Amino acid sequence: EDQVTQSPEALRLQEGESSSLNCSYTVSGLRGLFWYRQDPGKGPEFLFTLYSAGEEKEKERLKATLTKKESFLHITAPKPEDSATYLCAVQDNAGNNRKLIWGLGTSLAVNP
Amino acid sequence: KAGVTQTPRYLIKTRGQQVTLSCSPISGHRSVSWYQQTPGQGLQFLFEYFSETQRNKGNFPGRFSGRQFSNSRSEMNVSTLELGDSALYLCASSSEWGASAEAFFGQGTRLTVV
């Protein structure tokens, strides 16, 4: 069964203290892995899509990487405005079922 | 460009009642997906509509249903509400079906069943 596990559940950083969030997944075949950011009281906001092992994508202080078993979201020199819950989702390439399977997220707090 | 609009934002219903939630996608988007979000289960996929046809369905009971209109607006209905249906219901729109394209989420409808 497809499964997505994110760690840690919660992370508190000082402004400027770089770190990484992990998303490990189990699927029969990966069609795509997605990263979203969710602020309190709002819907998730799209960040990245990764399709194959070795792929990397960057956006401002965020960099997402993908291996065959997991993805990392690296946050370099974070700022308080990066505080949010970061969600990972995967899509299986089996058959015609293209629904996303979501992790529970990592709640990130960046202190000034 | 207007974003995804969900109405109402908040709703309180009594157990046994039914409820209808509405989602207006971004103009030009023909795919609308619905999710239930709870602290313990995270985001769980309900169903996806594309060009008025249901393309994907999650593992929810038949009390949860949806439809999409010719203007791509979508509604979700939950009948015979249970306490466990209390959640944030999110809809997402995209230009293609099956998560092939970036999805844009609305702010959600917070449903409380008492």
GROMACS .gro file of C-alpha atoms in nm:
model
  226
    1GLU     CA    1   0.000   0.000   0.000
    2ASP     CA    2   0.122   0.349  -0.088
    3GLN     CA    3   0.253   0.534   0.215
    4VAL     CA    4   0.414   0.870   0.290
    5THR     CA    5   0.595   0.946   0.616
    6GLN     CA    6   0.728   1.289   0.703
    7SER     CA    7   0.982   1.367   0.974
    8PRO     CA    8   1.022   1.535   1.206
    9GLU     CA    9   0.662   1.613   1.303
   10ALA     CA   10   0.771   1.952   1.434
   11LEU     CA   11   1.089   2.154   1.404
   12ARG     CA   12   1.191   2.477   1.571
   13LEU     CA   13   1.484   2.673   1.424
   14GLN     CA   14   1.655   3.000   1.494
   15GLU     CA   15   1.658   3.248   1.210
   16GLY     CA   16   1.953   3.161   0.985
   17GLU     CA   17   1.984   2.803   1.113
   18SER     CA   18   1.966   2.573   0.808
   19SER     CA   19   1.801   2.232   0.828
   20SER     CA   20   1.624   1.961   0.625
   21LEU     CA   21   1.281   1.804   0.629
   22ASN     CA   22   1.235   1.442   0.524
   23CYS     CA   23   0.965   1.269   0.324
   24SER     CA   24   0.999   0.894   0.283
   25TYR     CA   25   0.758   0.707   0.059
   26THR     CA   26   0.651   0.362  -0.047
   27VAL     CA   27   0.490   0.326  -0.388
   28SER     CA   28   0.502   0.059  -0.656
   29GLY     CA   29   0.619   0.317  -0.905
   30LEU     CA   30   0.658   0.691  -0.861
   31ARG     CA   31   0.480   0.920  -1.105
   32GLY     CA   32   0.561   1.235  -0.908
   33LEU     CA   33   0.641   1.374  -0.563
   34PHE     CA   34   0.496   1.708  -0.459
   35TRP     CA   35   0.588   1.958  -0.188
   36TYR     CA   36   0.336   2.209  -0.056
   37ARG     CA   37   0.343   2.471   0.216
   38GLN     CA   38   0.038   2.537   0.435
   39ASP     CA   39  -0.010   2.841   0.656
   40PRO     CA   40  -0.265   2.831   0.942
   41GLY     CA   41  -0.620   2.883   0.820
   42LYS     CA   42  -0.522   2.853   0.454
   43GLY     CA   43  -0.509   2.586   0.188
   44PRO     CA   44  -0.178   2.432   0.081
   45GLU     CA   45   0.039   2.630  -0.160
   46PHE     CA   46   0.234   2.446  -0.429
   47LEU     CA   47   0.614   2.452  -0.405
   48PHE     CA   48   0.772   2.179  -0.620
   49THR     CA   49   0.714   1.865  -0.825
   50LEU     CA   50   0.992   1.607  -0.861
   51TYR     CA   51   0.968   1.317  -1.102
   52SER     CA   52   1.287   1.110  -1.094
   53ALA     CA   53   1.571   1.020  -0.858
   54GLY     CA   54   1.850   1.274  -0.869
   55GLU     CA   55   1.622   1.561  -0.961
   56GLU     CA   56   1.656   1.886  -0.765
   57LYS     CA   57   1.450   2.207  -0.765
   58GLU     CA   58   1.509   2.538  -0.591
   59LYS     CA   59   1.300   2.835  -0.492
   60GLU     CA   60   1.446   3.114  -0.282
   61ARG     CA   61   1.569   2.951   0.043
   62LEU     CA   62   1.413   2.612  -0.038
   63LYS     CA   63   1.568   2.323  -0.227
   64ALA     CA   64   1.396   1.990  -0.286
   65THR     CA   65   1.582   1.671  -0.375
   66LEU     CA   66   1.462   1.321  -0.461
   67THR     CA   67   1.603   0.970  -0.424
   68LYS     CA   68   1.435   0.637  -0.492
   69LYS     CA   69   1.302   0.615  -0.137
   70GLU     CA   70   1.279   0.969  -0.003
   71SER     CA   71   1.280   1.339  -0.066
   72PHE     CA   72   1.440   1.617   0.133
   73LEU     CA   73   1.335   1.978   0.161
   74HIS     CA   74   1.642   2.179   0.254
   75ILE     CA   75   1.586   2.519   0.409
   76THR     CA   76   1.888   2.748   0.394
   77ALA     CA   77   1.915   3.043   0.635
   78PRO     CA   78   1.542   3.040   0.717
   79LYS     CA   79   1.347   3.350   0.810
   80PRO     CA   80   1.042   3.377   1.040
   81GLU     CA   81   0.818   3.402   0.733
   82ASP     CA   82   0.920   3.046   0.642
   83SER     CA   83   0.723   2.924   0.944
   84ALA     CA   84   0.448   2.693   0.815
   85THR     CA   85   0.355   2.329   0.779
   86TYR     CA   86   0.531   2.161   0.488
   87LEU     CA   87   0.341   1.880   0.322
   88CYS     CA   88   0.469   1.607   0.094
   89ALA     CA   89   0.252   1.399  -0.141
   90VAL     CA   90   0.325   1.121  -0.388
   91GLN     CA   91   0.147   0.992  -0.692
   92ASP     CA   92   0.167   0.626  -0.793
   93ASN     CA   93   0.206   0.544  -1.161
   94ALA     CA   94   0.012   0.217  -1.130
   95GLY     CA   95  -0.290   0.197  -1.354
   96ASN     CA   96  -0.518   0.489  -1.410
   97ASN     CA   97  -0.555   0.593  -1.046
   98ARG     CA   98  -0.374   0.924  -1.016
   99LYS     CA   99  -0.478   1.035  -0.670
  100LEU     CA  100  -0.220   1.189  -0.437
  101ILE     CA  101  -0.120   1.023  -0.109
  102TRP     CA  102  -0.024   1.284   0.152
  103GLY     CA  103   0.205   1.282   0.453
  104LEU     CA  104   0.097   1.442   0.780
  105GLY     CA  105   0.343   1.727   0.738
  106THR     CA  106   0.627   1.891   0.929
  107SER     CA  107   0.535   2.198   1.132
  108LEU     CA  108   0.825   2.443   1.108
  109ALA     CA  109   0.869   2.738   1.342
  110VAL     CA  110   1.151   2.986   1.280
  111ASN     CA  111   1.230   3.215   1.569
  112PRO     CA  112   1.370   3.566   1.505
  113LYS     CA  113  -0.647   3.632  -1.165
  114ALA     CA  114  -0.895   3.522  -0.900
  115GLY     CA  115  -0.800   3.222  -0.689
  116VAL     CA  116  -1.004   2.923  -0.586
  117THR     CA  117  -1.315   3.025  -0.392
  118GLN     CA  118  -1.484   2.799  -0.141
  119THR     CA  119  -1.812   2.877   0.028
  120PRO     CA  120  -1.908   2.889   0.301
  121ARG     CA  121  -1.590   2.934   0.508
  122TYR     CA  122  -1.745   2.801   0.827
  123LEU     CA  123  -2.040   2.574   0.890
  124ILE     CA  124  -2.196   2.418   1.200
  125LYS     CA  125  -2.437   2.130   1.146
  126THR     CA  126  -2.617   1.880   1.363
  127ARG     CA  127  -2.559   1.506   1.343
  128GLY     CA  128  -2.789   1.348   1.085
  129GLN     CA  129  -2.824   1.661   0.873
  130GLN     CA  130  -2.679   1.702   0.526
  131VAL     CA  131  -2.450   1.971   0.391
  132THR     CA  132  -2.344   2.107   0.053
  133LEU     CA  133  -2.011   2.280   0.000
  134SER     CA  134  -1.921   2.484  -0.307
  135CYS     CA  135  -1.595   2.539  -0.496
  136SER     CA  136  -1.529   2.779  -0.782
  137PRO     CA  137  -1.198   2.695  -0.956
  138ILE     CA  138  -0.956   2.932  -1.120
  139SER     CA  139  -1.089   3.052  -1.453
  140GLY     CA  140  -0.988   2.809  -1.727
  141HIS     CA  141  -0.921   2.519  -1.491
  142ARG     CA  142  -1.134   2.216  -1.559
  143SER     CA  143  -1.015   1.986  -1.281
  144VAL     CA  144  -1.148   2.014  -0.927
  145SER     CA  145  -1.034   1.782  -0.647
  146TRP     CA  146  -1.180   1.760  -0.297
  147TYR     CA  147  -0.994   1.672   0.022
  148GLN     CA  148  -1.078   1.621   0.386
  149GLN     CA  149  -0.814   1.745   0.630
  150THR     CA  150  -0.803   1.646   0.997
  151PRO     CA  151  -0.515   1.669   1.247
  152GLY     CA  152  -0.487   1.293   1.288
  153GLN     CA  153  -0.534   1.179   0.927
  154GLY     CA  154  -0.391   1.470   0.734
  155LEU     CA  155  -0.517   1.536   0.382
  156GLN     CA  156  -0.734   1.259   0.247
  157PHE     CA  157  -0.849   1.253  -0.113
  158LEU     CA  158  -1.224   1.244  -0.167
  159PHE     CA  159  -1.273   1.271  -0.544
  160GLU     CA  160  -1.168   1.454  -0.857
  161TYR     CA  161  -1.385   1.592  -1.133
  162PHE     CA  162  -1.271   1.692  -1.479
  163SER     CA  163  -1.506   1.827  -1.744
  164GLU     CA  164  -1.811   1.724  -1.538
  165THR     CA  165  -1.691   1.361  -1.504
  166GLN     CA  166  -1.562   1.198  -1.188
  167ARG     CA  167  -1.211   1.076  -1.274
  168ASN     CA  168  -1.088   0.952  -0.937
  169LYS     CA  169  -1.245   0.855  -0.610
  170GLY     CA  170  -1.097   0.804  -0.264
  171ASN     CA  171  -1.200   0.558   0.005
  172PHE     CA  172  -1.492   0.742   0.160
  173PRO     CA  173  -1.843   0.608   0.218
  174GLY     CA  174  -2.124   0.680  -0.025
  175ARG     CA  175  -2.252   0.957   0.205
  176PHE     CA  176  -1.988   1.173   0.039
  177SER     CA  177  -2.077   1.272  -0.314
  178GLY     CA  178  -1.994   1.545  -0.557
  179ARG     CA  179  -2.066   1.690  -0.894
  180GLN     CA  180  -1.923   1.940  -1.138
  181PHE     CA  181  -2.114   2.182  -1.355
  182SER     CA  182  -2.045   2.293  -1.711
  183ASN     CA  183  -1.873   2.609  -1.583
  184SER     CA  184  -1.635   2.385  -1.381
  185ARG     CA  185  -1.779   2.490  -1.047
  186SER     CA  186  -1.811   2.193  -0.816
  187GLU     CA  187  -2.021   2.098  -0.520
  188MET     CA  188  -1.964   1.837  -0.254
  189ASN     CA  189  -2.248   1.689  -0.052
  190VAL     CA  190  -2.233   1.495   0.272
  191SER     CA  191  -2.553   1.329   0.386
  192THR     CA  192  -2.641   1.193   0.730
  193LEU     CA  193  -2.360   1.382   0.900
  194GLU     CA  194  -2.158   1.211   1.173
  195LEU     CA  195  -1.942   1.370   1.442
  196GLY     CA  196  -1.634   1.230   1.268
  197ASP     CA  197  -1.711   1.435   0.958
  198SER     CA  198  -1.592   1.747   1.140
  199ALA     CA  199  -1.294   1.863   0.938
  200LEU     CA  200  -1.152   2.120   0.702
  201TYR     CA  201  -1.273   2.047   0.349
  202LEU     CA  202  -1.042   2.174   0.078
  203CYS     CA  203  -1.084   2.192  -0.293
  204ALA     CA  204  -0.805   2.229  -0.545
  205SER     CA  205  -0.820   2.327  -0.908
  206SER     CA  206  -0.576   2.257  -1.187
  207SER     CA  207  -0.565   2.277  -1.564
  208GLU     CA  208  -0.522   1.900  -1.607
  209TRP     CA  209  -0.659   1.603  -1.423
  210GLY     CA  210  -0.464   1.354  -1.217
  211ALA     CA  211  -0.220   1.589  -1.046
  212SER     CA  212  -0.029   1.632  -1.371
  213ALA     CA  213  -0.027   2.003  -1.320
  214GLU     CA  214   0.022   2.236  -1.027
  215ALA     CA  215  -0.287   2.241  -0.805
  216PHE     CA  216  -0.422   2.559  -0.646
  217PHE     CA  217  -0.612   2.519  -0.322
  218GLY     CA  218  -0.892   2.725  -0.177
  219GLN     CA  219  -0.897   2.834   0.186
  220GLY     CA  220  -1.133   2.555   0.276
  221THR     CA  221  -1.465   2.513   0.452
  222ARG     CA  222  -1.442   2.438   0.822
  223LEU     CA  223  -1.729   2.198   0.902
  224THR     CA  224  -1.822   2.129   1.262
  225VAL     CA  225  -2.078   1.857   1.335
  226VAL     CA  226  -2.238   1.874   1.680
   0.00000   0.00000   0.00000
